[in-house]
Amino acid sequence: MRIVVARRVSQGFFLLLFFWFCLVATVGAGFLQLRGWPINWLLSLDPLTALGTMLATHTLYAPLLWGLGVLALTLFVGRFFCGFVCPLGTLNQMTGWLARLTLGPKDRAEDNHPGRAQAVKYALLAFFLGCAALGGLQTGLLDPLPLAFRSVNLALLPLADPGVGVVHDAPRHYEGVWWIGLVFLAILALNAVLPRFFCRFICPLGALFGLAARVAPWRIGKATDKSCGDCRLCESHCEGGCRPSGTLVVSECLLCCNCLDRCPSGRIGFAGRASAAGETALPDFSRRGAVALLAAGAAGAFSAPLWRVEDAAGLGRSPLLIRPPGSLDEERFLARCIRCGQCMRACPSNIIQPSVTTAGLIGLWTPVLNYRLGRSGCQPNCIACGQVCPTAAIRPLGLQEKLGQGDYAAAGPIRLGTAFVDRTRCLPWAMGRPCIVCQEVCPVSPKAIFVREVFEPVRGGRLSLAGARGATLALARPLAVSGNAASGDYYVRLLGAPEATPVRLVGGGGTELALAAALPGAAPGREVEVLIHLMQPQVDPARCVGCGMCEHECPVSGLRAIRVTSENESRSGPGRMLA
């Protein structure tokens, strides 16, 4: 089999595997659901994730050892991952090929000439590693694997699935997803400018592989330094811009193997020796190049604290910053999260959202809970997000630990935050209208939301009696109340008898009221008062777990009358209720 055919088969296999892992990352035991598929295996192959989390946390999560294995293999054979495996690289190669179908060999060869701008990705790598060294892991913003998973999980699949209905029976929505989609489309569109533009100029993972490929004993190169003519077919089909016809830029070779396949004289091969026509590499490690890389790394290191601008200003983090159950404390969470979107895709309630402003600049596109979006709050029996997190930024919880049962009974359930009733917006508190939705949907037992029962006079509810006959009262003027007077929430009390028990209003209208029982002392000329029975909700912070069911179901549109904030969360001391 020709090496190019093998490379295309490999690319096709890993691209389909990537899309499959994205598709099945949903809770369930069906064939098109999670059911044990190793959906994080491709993410585990990423050595930049392994290196970044090692620098940020000084530990290595065991599944990321795969990535170090990939890096070790790159030290021997060069950037095989870029040419044979990377799904984003495959998409870039496909779109670049389509965009250049009409160009001739000379034009394509000119486009593929190496340039100094290809060293930019090494500066980006140094910047990201500098950030990680001080705990600000930002590699996921441009690392091709998290970027690809984030884009497909949050932007592409939600657009496609409602029309197909394969996975979700309801549309999925993600906050600020247009920016994620635009970045992905821009990366693909740039291939019309130059083939694999992102891979050549931006990709920090490619830069890491490029550094490793400098010392690889096996590499592509010319077998002889003799001139091979001026056909430049190898350069016209080169994906990395590494100049295979002359002095090879060894760090930029993506192992696409097109030059081996296209060379009519067979003078280009893959062997355990340097190219006979000479070699060079990026980045330039001369004094100027080294200073530039050190400056980029220092900029990343010094910028990491500045990204926490809210903390630097003494403002603290937003109380709306609620992380998924099992999340590490904020500092360690940000040192591990790679913004891949796996937890957001897996969440059956669609409440895990990419942060746009809630977590600040340092937390861009990290997962936060938004109880207004999605289908409900955080389900008590769901632990999917922790099971699919590839770096353990969200710990894989057991159900007993989340619910505070069994061995975890002493510690209690995992608390995401605490619900607070806004008495200026709550219907029973502020508007005298019956509502107990939040108390009804609270899943905690005994419930974290309890009610205070009160009887309050309704507006215009003081009336004179024209007569009384058993349980029926005749009024001097009609009663006007908002809502159905016979709903069971309205009561009548005789004025001047403060100890009298109110009697429920069960029917009637206009100038006649029907009560559930006779009103003692009722007589013509006496005054009665119509009351509304209200159950005003209150929250027991000792029982509330911050699941958000109450906030999601609250009937008050706009700003909800009951809202969850991160106070009293389990994961960190600063989020506790009292200072």
Coordinates of C-alpha atoms in Angstrom, one line a residue, residues 449-455 533-539:
I449 CA -37.6 25.1 51.1
F450 CA -40.3 25.4 53.7
V451 CA -43.3 27.9 53.8
R452 CA -44.7 30.3 56.3
E453 CA -48.5 30.4 56.1
V454 CA -50.1 33.8 56.5
F455 CA -53.5 35.3 55.8
H533 CA -54.0 32.4 52.2
L534 CA -50.4 32.6 51.2
M535 CA -47.5 30.2 51.7
Q536 CA -44.4 32.3 51.7
P537 CA -41.2 30.3 50.8
Q538 CA -38.1 30.4 52.9
V539 CA -34.8 28.4 52.5

